[in-house]
GROMACS .gro file of C-alpha atoms in nm:
model
  383
    1MET     CA    1   0.000   0.000   0.000
    2ASP     CA    2   0.133   0.341  -0.100
    3THR     CA    3   0.101   0.573   0.200
    4THR     CA    4   0.302   0.859   0.051
    5THR     CA    5   0.137   1.201   0.066
    6THR     CA    6   0.141   1.319  -0.294
    7ASP     CA    7   0.158   1.685  -0.386
    8ASN     CA    8  -0.203   1.667  -0.509
    9LEU     CA    9  -0.321   1.508  -0.185
   10LYS     CA   10  -0.137   1.772   0.016
   11LEU     CA   11  -0.308   2.050  -0.179
   12ILE     CA   12  -0.648   1.894  -0.116
   13GLN     CA   13  -0.565   1.856   0.253
   14GLU     CA   14  -0.467   2.222   0.277
   15SER     CA   15  -0.778   2.332   0.089
   16ALA     CA   16  -1.012   2.133   0.317
   17ARG     CA   17  -0.825   2.250   0.627
   18ASP     CA   18  -0.840   2.617   0.522
   19PHE     CA   19  -1.210   2.590   0.442
   20ALA     CA   20  -1.286   2.432   0.779
   21GLU     CA   21  -1.088   2.694   0.969
   22THR     CA   22  -1.240   2.986   0.778
   23TYR     CA   23  -1.604   2.889   0.734
   24ILE     CA   24  -1.677   2.623   0.997
   25ARG     CA   25  -1.473   2.673   1.314
   26PRO     CA   26  -1.615   3.018   1.405
   27HIS     CA   27  -1.968   2.873   1.418
   28VAL     CA   28  -1.917   2.522   1.557
   29MET     CA   29  -2.065   2.571   1.903
   30ASP     CA   30  -2.349   2.798   1.789
   31TRP     CA   31  -2.460   2.537   1.537
   32ASP     CA   32  -2.423   2.262   1.796
   33GLU     CA   33  -2.622   2.441   2.064
   34SER     CA   34  -2.908   2.533   1.831
   35GLN     CA   35  -2.898   2.211   1.625
   36HIS     CA   36  -2.874   2.431   1.317
   37PHE     CA   37  -2.794   2.254   0.991
   38PRO     CA   38  -2.596   2.513   0.790
   39LYS     CA   39  -2.720   2.433   0.441
   40ASP     CA   40  -2.552   2.746   0.308
   41ILE     CA   41  -2.215   2.604   0.411
   42MET     CA   42  -2.296   2.281   0.229
   43HIS     CA   43  -2.368   2.480  -0.087
   44LYS     CA   44  -2.036   2.661  -0.045
   45MET     CA   45  -1.852   2.331  -0.002
   46GLY     CA   46  -2.000   2.229  -0.334
   47GLU     CA   47  -1.828   2.528  -0.493
   48TYR     CA   48  -1.498   2.397  -0.358
   49GLY     CA   49  -1.559   2.047  -0.494
   50PHE     CA   50  -1.604   1.879  -0.156
   51LEU     CA   51  -1.952   1.747  -0.240
   52GLY     CA   52  -1.849   1.572  -0.560
   53VAL     CA   53  -1.510   1.429  -0.472
   54LEU     CA   54  -1.581   1.086  -0.625
   55VAL     CA   55  -1.815   1.202  -0.903
   56PRO     CA   56  -1.659   1.191  -1.254
   57GLU     CA   57  -1.578   1.524  -1.411
   58ALA     CA   58  -1.826   1.447  -1.692
   59TYR     CA   59  -2.105   1.489  -1.435
   60GLY     CA   60  -1.967   1.800  -1.267
   61GLY     CA   61  -1.757   1.630  -1.000
   62ALA     CA   62  -1.391   1.645  -0.906
   63GLY     CA   63  -1.322   1.299  -1.046
   64LEU     CA   64  -1.091   1.206  -0.759
   65GLY     CA   65  -1.038   0.883  -0.565
   66TYR     CA   66  -1.084   0.749  -0.216
   67GLN     CA   67  -0.752   0.877  -0.076
   68GLU     CA   68  -0.858   1.232  -0.157
   69TYR     CA   69  -1.205   1.160  -0.022
   70ILE     CA   70  -1.068   1.024   0.308
   71THR     CA   71  -0.852   1.336   0.337
   72VAL     CA   72  -1.142   1.578   0.281
   73ILE     CA   73  -1.370   1.406   0.533
   74SER     CA   74  -1.103   1.375   0.803
   75GLU     CA   75  -0.985   1.736   0.770
   76ILE     CA   76  -1.339   1.873   0.802
   77ALA     CA   77  -1.418   1.637   1.092
   78LYS     CA   78  -1.110   1.758   1.280
   79VAL     CA   79  -1.297   2.087   1.316
   80CYS     CA   80  -1.659   1.966   1.325
   81GLY     CA   81  -1.779   1.607   1.317
   82SER     CA   82  -2.132   1.720   1.227
   83ILE     CA   83  -2.029   1.883   0.902
   84GLY     CA   84  -1.796   1.593   0.828
   85LEU     CA   85  -2.091   1.355   0.869
   86SER     CA   86  -2.311   1.557   0.635
   87VAL     CA   87  -2.039   1.569   0.369
   88ALA     CA   88  -1.985   1.193   0.405
   89ALA     CA   89  -2.355   1.106   0.376
   90HIS     CA   90  -2.403   1.334   0.077
   91ASN     CA   91  -2.102   1.194  -0.110
   92SER     CA   92  -2.098   0.824  -0.034
   93LEU     CA   93  -2.467   0.744   0.011
   94CYS     CA   94  -2.689   0.960  -0.208
   95SER     CA   95  -2.442   1.064  -0.480
   96GLY     CA   96  -2.255   0.734  -0.454
   97HIS     CA   97  -2.569   0.529  -0.513
   98ILE     CA   98  -2.665   0.727  -0.823
   99LYS     CA   99  -2.304   0.722  -0.948
  100ASP     CA  100  -2.271   0.345  -0.912
  101PHE     CA  101  -2.617   0.232  -1.022
  102GLY     CA  102  -2.782   0.514  -1.213
  103THR     CA  103  -2.835   0.538  -1.587
  104HIS     CA  104  -2.649   0.799  -1.791
  105GLU     CA  105  -2.965   1.010  -1.794
  106GLN     CA  106  -3.005   0.985  -1.415
  107LYS     CA  107  -2.642   1.078  -1.360
  108GLU     CA  108  -2.666   1.378  -1.590
  109LYS     CA  109  -2.983   1.499  -1.422
  110TYR     CA  110  -2.889   1.448  -1.056
  111LEU     CA  111  -2.513   1.415  -1.012
  112SER     CA  112  -2.444   1.751  -1.176
  113LYS     CA  113  -2.659   1.921  -0.912
  114LEU     CA  114  -2.534   1.709  -0.621
  115ALA     CA  115  -2.164   1.738  -0.707
  116THR     CA  116  -2.175   2.117  -0.732
  117GLY     CA  117  -2.374   2.158  -0.410
  118GLU     CA  118  -2.677   2.303  -0.585
  119TRP     CA  119  -2.873   2.016  -0.432
  120ILE     CA  120  -2.814   1.833  -0.103
  121GLY     CA  121  -2.868   1.457  -0.098
  122ALA     CA  122  -3.026   1.210   0.144
  123TRP     CA  123  -3.034   0.830   0.150
  124GLY     CA  124  -3.310   0.623   0.307
  125LEU     CA  125  -3.270   0.263   0.420
  126THR     CA  126  -3.336   0.264   0.798
  127GLU     CA  127  -3.689   0.257   0.939
  128PRO     CA  128  -3.827   0.300   1.293
  129ASN     CA  129  -3.835  -0.076   1.355
  130THR     CA  130  -3.567  -0.195   1.113
  131GLY     CA  131  -3.213  -0.076   1.173
  132SER     CA  132  -2.963  -0.355   1.115
  133ASP     CA  133  -3.253  -0.585   1.019
  134ALA     CA  134  -3.326  -0.409   0.689
  135GLY     CA  135  -3.489  -0.716   0.535
  136ARG     CA  136  -3.804  -0.652   0.740
  137MET     CA  137  -3.863  -0.301   0.609
  138LYS     CA  138  -4.225  -0.187   0.592
  139CYS     CA  139  -4.188   0.101   0.347
  140VAL     CA  140  -4.341  -0.042   0.030
  141ALA     CA  141  -4.348   0.055  -0.336
  142ARG     CA  142  -4.636  -0.081  -0.549
  143ARG     CA  143  -4.619  -0.053  -0.926
  144GLU     CA  144  -4.911   0.098  -1.113
  145GLY     CA  145  -4.843   0.125  -1.484
  146ASP     CA  146  -4.556   0.367  -1.544
  147HIS     CA  147  -4.533   0.470  -1.177
  148TYR     CA  148  -4.458   0.329  -0.834
  149ILE     CA  149  -4.666   0.431  -0.531
  150ILE     CA  150  -4.449   0.456  -0.216
  151ASN     CA  151  -4.590   0.439   0.136
  152GLY     CA  152  -4.399   0.426   0.463
  153THR     CA  153  -4.148   0.604   0.683
  154LYS     CA  154  -3.770   0.617   0.687
  155SER     CA  155  -3.594   0.726   1.006
  156TRP     CA  156  -3.250   0.846   1.119
  157ILE     CA  157  -3.194   0.999   0.777
  158THR     CA  158  -2.918   1.257   0.734
  159HIS     CA  159  -3.082   1.557   0.561
  160GLY     CA  160  -3.426   1.396   0.596
  161GLN     CA  161  -3.590   1.740   0.607
  162SER     CA  162  -3.348   1.954   0.407
  163GLY     CA  163  -3.227   1.720   0.134
  164ASP     CA  164  -3.331   1.826  -0.216
  165VAL     CA  165  -3.326   1.470  -0.347
  166ALA     CA  166  -3.321   1.129  -0.179
  167VAL     CA  167  -3.236   0.775  -0.278
  168VAL     CA  168  -3.493   0.555  -0.107
  169ILE     CA  169  -3.497   0.177  -0.076
  170ALA     CA  170  -3.850   0.035  -0.052
  171ARG     CA  171  -3.994  -0.316  -0.045
  172THR     CA  172  -4.135  -0.436  -0.377
  173GLY     CA  173  -4.144  -0.806  -0.286
  174GLU     CA  174  -4.177  -1.036   0.013
  175LEU     CA  175  -4.035  -0.979   0.360
  176LEU     CA  176  -3.682  -1.117   0.414
  177ASP     CA  177  -3.630  -1.157   0.039
  178SER     CA  178  -3.295  -0.997  -0.049
  179HIS     CA  179  -3.433  -0.946  -0.399
  180GLY     CA  180  -3.756  -0.796  -0.272
  181MET     CA  181  -3.638  -0.435  -0.239
  182THR     CA  182  -3.586  -0.162  -0.497
  183ALA     CA  183  -3.411   0.178  -0.496
  184PHE     CA  184  -3.574   0.498  -0.620
  185ILE     CA  185  -3.473   0.861  -0.669
  186VAL     CA  186  -3.727   1.096  -0.508
  187GLU     CA  187  -3.712   1.474  -0.545
  188ARG     CA  188  -3.819   1.711  -0.270
  189GLY     CA  189  -4.153   1.864  -0.362
  190THR     CA  190  -4.290   1.541  -0.503
  191PRO     CA  191  -4.652   1.512  -0.377
  192GLY     CA  192  -4.674   1.265  -0.091
  193PHE     CA  193  -4.309   1.308   0.019
  194ARG     CA  194  -4.225   1.518   0.324
  195GLY     CA  195  -3.980   1.545   0.610
  196GLY     CA  196  -4.089   1.425   0.954
  197LYS     CA  197  -3.956   1.448   1.307
  198LYS     CA  198  -3.607   1.587   1.354
  199GLU     CA  199  -3.407   1.399   1.618
  200ASN     CA  200  -3.268   1.579   1.924
  201LYS     CA  201  -2.926   1.416   1.947
  202LEU     CA  202  -2.640   1.382   2.196
  203GLY     CA  203  -2.379   1.472   1.935
  204MET     CA  204  -2.346   1.552   1.564
  205ARG     CA  205  -2.614   1.809   1.638
  206ALA     CA  206  -2.545   2.034   1.338
  207SER     CA  207  -2.596   1.742   1.100
  208GLU     CA  208  -2.968   1.712   1.045
  209THR     CA  209  -3.116   1.370   1.125
  210ALA     CA  210  -3.487   1.331   1.053
  211GLU     CA  211  -3.768   1.112   0.923
  212MET     CA  212  -3.878   1.094   0.562
  213ILE     CA  213  -4.249   1.018   0.521
  214PHE     CA  214  -4.415   0.880   0.208
  215GLU     CA  215  -4.793   0.886   0.166
  216ASP     CA  216  -4.913   0.764  -0.175
  217CYS     CA  217  -4.601   0.918  -0.327
  218ARG     CA  218  -4.605   0.860  -0.706
  219ILE     CA  219  -4.262   0.804  -0.862
  220PRO     CA  220  -4.214   0.750  -1.237
  221VAL     CA  221  -4.049   0.424  -1.342
  222GLU     CA  222  -3.755   0.618  -1.486
  223ASN     CA  223  -3.664   0.718  -1.129
  224ARG     CA  224  -3.596   0.356  -1.038
  225LEU     CA  225  -3.227   0.275  -0.985
  226GLY     CA  226  -3.141  -0.048  -1.162
  227GLU     CA  227  -3.388  -0.331  -1.195
  228GLU     CA  228  -3.676  -0.402  -0.961
  229GLY     CA  229  -3.547  -0.617  -0.675
  230ASP     CA  230  -3.187  -0.489  -0.690
  231GLY     CA  231  -3.223  -0.234  -0.410
  232PHE     CA  232  -3.096  -0.433  -0.114
  233ILE     CA  233  -2.794  -0.570  -0.302
  234GLN     CA  234  -2.713  -0.217  -0.419
  235ALA     CA  235  -2.747  -0.083  -0.063
  236MET     CA  236  -2.504  -0.339   0.078
  237LYS     CA  237  -2.245  -0.239  -0.184
  238ILE     CA  238  -2.300   0.128  -0.106
  239LEU     CA  239  -2.248   0.058   0.265
  240ASP     CA  240  -1.912  -0.104   0.185
  241GLY     CA  241  -1.794   0.236   0.064
  242GLY     CA  242  -1.991   0.417   0.332
  243ARG     CA  243  -1.791   0.238   0.600
  244ILE     CA  244  -1.477   0.400   0.461
  245SER     CA  245  -1.656   0.734   0.500
  246ILE     CA  246  -1.730   0.668   0.868
  247ALA     CA  247  -1.374   0.548   0.922
  248ALA     CA  248  -1.249   0.877   0.775
  249LEU     CA  249  -1.497   1.071   0.988
  250SER     CA  250  -1.379   0.883   1.298
  251LEU     CA  251  -1.020   0.952   1.205
  252GLY     CA  252  -1.084   1.325   1.181
  253ILE     CA  253  -1.264   1.349   1.514
  254ALA     CA  254  -0.990   1.144   1.683
  255LYS     CA  255  -0.719   1.369   1.535
  256GLY     CA  256  -0.903   1.679   1.648
  257ALA     CA  257  -0.930   1.550   2.005
  258TYR     CA  258  -0.568   1.431   2.001
  259GLU     CA  259  -0.423   1.758   1.871
  260ALA     CA  260  -0.622   1.959   2.125
  261SER     CA  261  -0.494   1.727   2.401
  262VAL     CA  262  -0.128   1.755   2.302
  263LYS     CA  263  -0.154   2.134   2.296
  264TYR     CA  264  -0.332   2.152   2.630
  265ALA     CA  265  -0.099   1.903   2.801
  266GLN     CA  266   0.200   2.124   2.715
  267GLU     CA  267   0.032   2.443   2.839
  268ARG     CA  268  -0.147   2.324   3.153
  269GLU     CA  269   0.077   2.320   3.462
  270GLN     CA  270   0.031   2.133   3.788
  271PHE     CA  271   0.284   2.084   4.068
  272GLY     CA  272   0.517   2.327   3.893
  273LYS     CA  273   0.543   2.162   3.550
  274PRO     CA  274   0.337   2.092   3.237
  275ILE     CA  275   0.108   1.794   3.285
  276VAL     CA  276   0.259   1.625   2.977
  277LYS     CA  277   0.563   1.560   3.199
  278PHE     CA  278   0.353   1.324   3.411
  279GLN     CA  279   0.352   0.964   3.295
  280GLY     CA  280  -0.023   0.927   3.345
  281VAL     CA  281  -0.080   1.195   3.080
  282SER     CA  282   0.212   1.118   2.850
  283PHE     CA  283   0.114   0.751   2.823
  284LYS     CA  284  -0.238   0.854   2.721
  285ILE     CA  285  -0.093   1.068   2.444
  286ALA     CA  286   0.129   0.779   2.330
  287ASP     CA  287  -0.175   0.549   2.313
  288MET     CA  288  -0.375   0.812   2.122
  289ALA     CA  289  -0.100   0.862   1.864
  290THR     CA  290  -0.051   0.489   1.812
  291LYS     CA  291  -0.421   0.409   1.772
  292ILE     CA  292  -0.475   0.698   1.530
  293GLU     CA  293  -0.179   0.588   1.319
  294ALA     CA  294  -0.312   0.232   1.303
  295ALA     CA  295  -0.665   0.352   1.223
  296GLU     CA  296  -0.538   0.570   0.940
  297LEU     CA  297  -0.333   0.291   0.785
  298LEU     CA  298  -0.634   0.059   0.788
  299THR     CA  299  -0.860   0.329   0.645
  300ARG     CA  300  -0.610   0.414   0.372
  301LYS     CA  301  -0.577   0.045   0.284
  302ALA     CA  302  -0.953   0.024   0.241
  303GLY     CA  303  -0.933   0.332   0.018
  304ASP     CA  304  -0.664   0.169  -0.196
  305LEU     CA  305  -0.878  -0.142  -0.242
  306LYS     CA  306  -1.178   0.069  -0.337
  307ASN     CA  307  -0.974   0.270  -0.588
  308ALA     CA  308  -0.849  -0.053  -0.746
  309GLY     CA  309  -1.201  -0.190  -0.776
  310ASP     CA  310  -1.118  -0.480  -0.544
  311LYS     CA  311  -1.353  -0.626  -0.286
  312VAL     CA  312  -1.350  -0.404   0.022
  313THR     CA  313  -1.614  -0.569   0.242
  314LYS     CA  314  -1.379  -0.710   0.506
  315VAL     CA  315  -1.120  -0.432   0.518
  316GLY     CA  316  -1.387  -0.161   0.500
  317ALA     CA  317  -1.566  -0.317   0.798
  318MET     CA  318  -1.234  -0.349   0.984
  319ALA     CA  319  -1.149   0.015   0.915
  320LYS     CA  320  -1.493   0.136   1.024
  321TYR     CA  321  -1.489  -0.078   1.338
  322PHE     CA  322  -1.135   0.002   1.449
  323ALA     CA  323  -1.138   0.372   1.359
  324SER     CA  324  -1.475   0.437   1.525
  325GLU     CA  325  -1.379   0.259   1.847
  326THR     CA  326  -1.046   0.444   1.842
  327CYS     CA  327  -1.238   0.770   1.799
  328VAL     CA  328  -1.438   0.704   2.116
  329GLU     CA  329  -1.130   0.596   2.313
  330VAL     CA  330  -0.922   0.897   2.205
  331SER     CA  331  -1.197   1.152   2.273
  332THR     CA  332  -1.262   0.993   2.613
  333ASP     CA  333  -0.893   1.023   2.704
  334ALA     CA  334  -0.897   1.380   2.576
  335VAL     CA  335  -1.166   1.474   2.827
  336GLN     CA  336  -0.964   1.303   3.100
  337ILE     CA  337  -0.651   1.500   3.010
  338TYR     CA  338  -0.846   1.826   3.026
  339GLY     CA  339  -0.996   1.725   3.359
  340GLY     CA  340  -1.280   1.948   3.475
  341TYR     CA  341  -1.229   2.183   3.181
  342GLY     CA  342  -1.286   1.892   2.945
  343TYR     CA  343  -1.637   1.860   3.081
  344THR     CA  344  -1.730   2.216   2.985
  345LYS     CA  345  -1.839   2.362   2.653
  346ASP     CA  346  -1.570   2.629   2.675
  347PHE     CA  347  -1.313   2.377   2.554
  348PRO     CA  348  -1.332   2.166   2.237
  349VAL     CA  349  -1.295   1.810   2.364
  350GLU     CA  350  -1.643   1.768   2.515
  351LYS     CA  351  -1.788   1.806   2.165
  352PHE     CA  352  -1.544   1.555   2.018
  353TYR     CA  353  -1.651   1.323   2.300
  354ARG     CA  354  -2.022   1.362   2.220
  355ASP     CA  355  -1.974   1.339   1.845
  356SER     CA  356  -1.752   1.031   1.861
  357LYS     CA  357  -2.017   0.784   1.977
  358LEU     CA  358  -2.223   0.810   1.661
  359CYS     CA  359  -1.930   0.665   1.466
  360THR     CA  360  -1.970   0.329   1.642
  361ILE     CA  361  -2.342   0.323   1.553
  362GLY     CA  362  -2.402   0.486   1.213
  363GLU     CA  363  -2.385   0.281   0.891
  364GLY     CA  364  -2.369  -0.041   1.092
  365THR     CA  365  -2.286  -0.078   1.461
  366SER     CA  366  -1.953  -0.214   1.581
  367GLU     CA  367  -2.132  -0.542   1.645
  368ILE     CA  368  -2.254  -0.558   1.285
  369GLN     CA  369  -1.899  -0.488   1.164
  370LYS     CA  370  -1.778  -0.785   1.366
  371ILE     CA  371  -2.041  -1.005   1.204
  372VAL     CA  372  -1.931  -0.886   0.859
  373ILE     CA  373  -1.562  -0.935   0.938
  374THR     CA  374  -1.615  -1.284   1.078
  375ARG     CA  375  -1.829  -1.386   0.780
  376GLU     CA  376  -1.556  -1.274   0.539
  377VAL     CA  377  -1.279  -1.440   0.741
  378LEU     CA  378  -1.466  -1.772   0.742
  379LYS     CA  379  -1.505  -1.752   0.365
  380GLU     CA  380  -1.128  -1.724   0.339
  381HIS     CA  381  -1.063  -2.011   0.579
  382LYS     CA  382  -1.320  -2.273   0.487
  383VAL     CA  383  -1.254  -2.619   0.631
   0.00000   0.00000   0.00000
C-alpha cells in the first residue's frame, strides 16, 4: 500500500483545512447548541468540490479517488464532526448510489446538481423498527403502470428534512427476500413526500437527522435505480464504501481530540510543571498517537482497495470498526486529560466526546462490523 502524501493530496488537505478553519470553526458551538444545519455552508462546499469528490468530471464532480475523499472528510471532521458527517452522507450514500447504479440520464440529471452543491442529498434505508434488520422493512413501493406508489417512513436519515433529493430503498417483494427491495430517486416537492420528526441528538447536532415520510407518493419508473429487486444488493455495496466514510470521519474526530490534548498538556501546569511531563498523561498521548496511526493505515488500505475496484467488504468493515472505536477511546482520554475543563463547553474536547459515539453506531454498529468481518474471514478459511 502506498502511503506517501502526494503533492495533489497535500493541496487537497490544505484546501479542506483552510475551508474548515475559515467557514466552519467560528460557528461550531453555535450550530451545535441550536442544532442548526448550515445548508448554506454545504452549498459553499460544493463550490470547492467537496460534495463531488468521487463524481466523474463528466457529471460535474472532481473525479478524484478514495484517498482524496478520506482526506477531505477527516480534515473537516477535525474541526466539526457534524459537518464531516453531512459531507460523508451526501457523497458516499446519495451521490454514490446514483453514481454506481444510475443510468447515464439519471447521472446527468442528478449528479451535476449534487456534485456542485446546488442540491443536497439524502439516503433512506433505515426505518423506525428496522435498523440492522433491513430485510423486514415496511416502506413499500407498489407498481401501477408507469409509476410506483411509495408508502412508509424512513428514520435516522441525514438531511431527511433539508435534502433536495433522496435515494430511497422500498420493499417491492416479500419480507426477508434480499431481492424484494428496490431503490428509487425521489425529489423534494414530489406530492406525498415530506420530512418528519427531527431527532434531538447527543452529538453531531449540526448534521440534520430526521424522518422521511411517504404517503401515496407517485414516482415514475424512470426514477428507479437499476432493476426491480436490486435495491438491497445495491445498498449493501453502497455501505461497503460508506464504511470508509465513517472510518475517515472517525479519524478526523480522533485527530481533532488528540491535537487539542497535546496542545493543552503542554500548556497546563500542575505541581510546577506541564502535565505532559507526568507519565499518566504522556502515556495517554502515546496510546492516542498509536491508535490513530493504526486507524489511518487501515482506512487508507480500504481506500486503496476501493480505488483498485477490489472487494473491500472485510477491510472496510475493519477500518470502520477500528477507527470508530479508536475515535471514542481517544476523545474519552482527551476529556480526562483536560480534567474538569474537558467537561465544559468552553473547551473543544467535550464536543469531540459527544460526536464520537455516533461513529460506532451509524452505517452499521460495531457489532454488525464484527459479524461482517467474521463472515468474510470464514469464507477465506473454509474447512
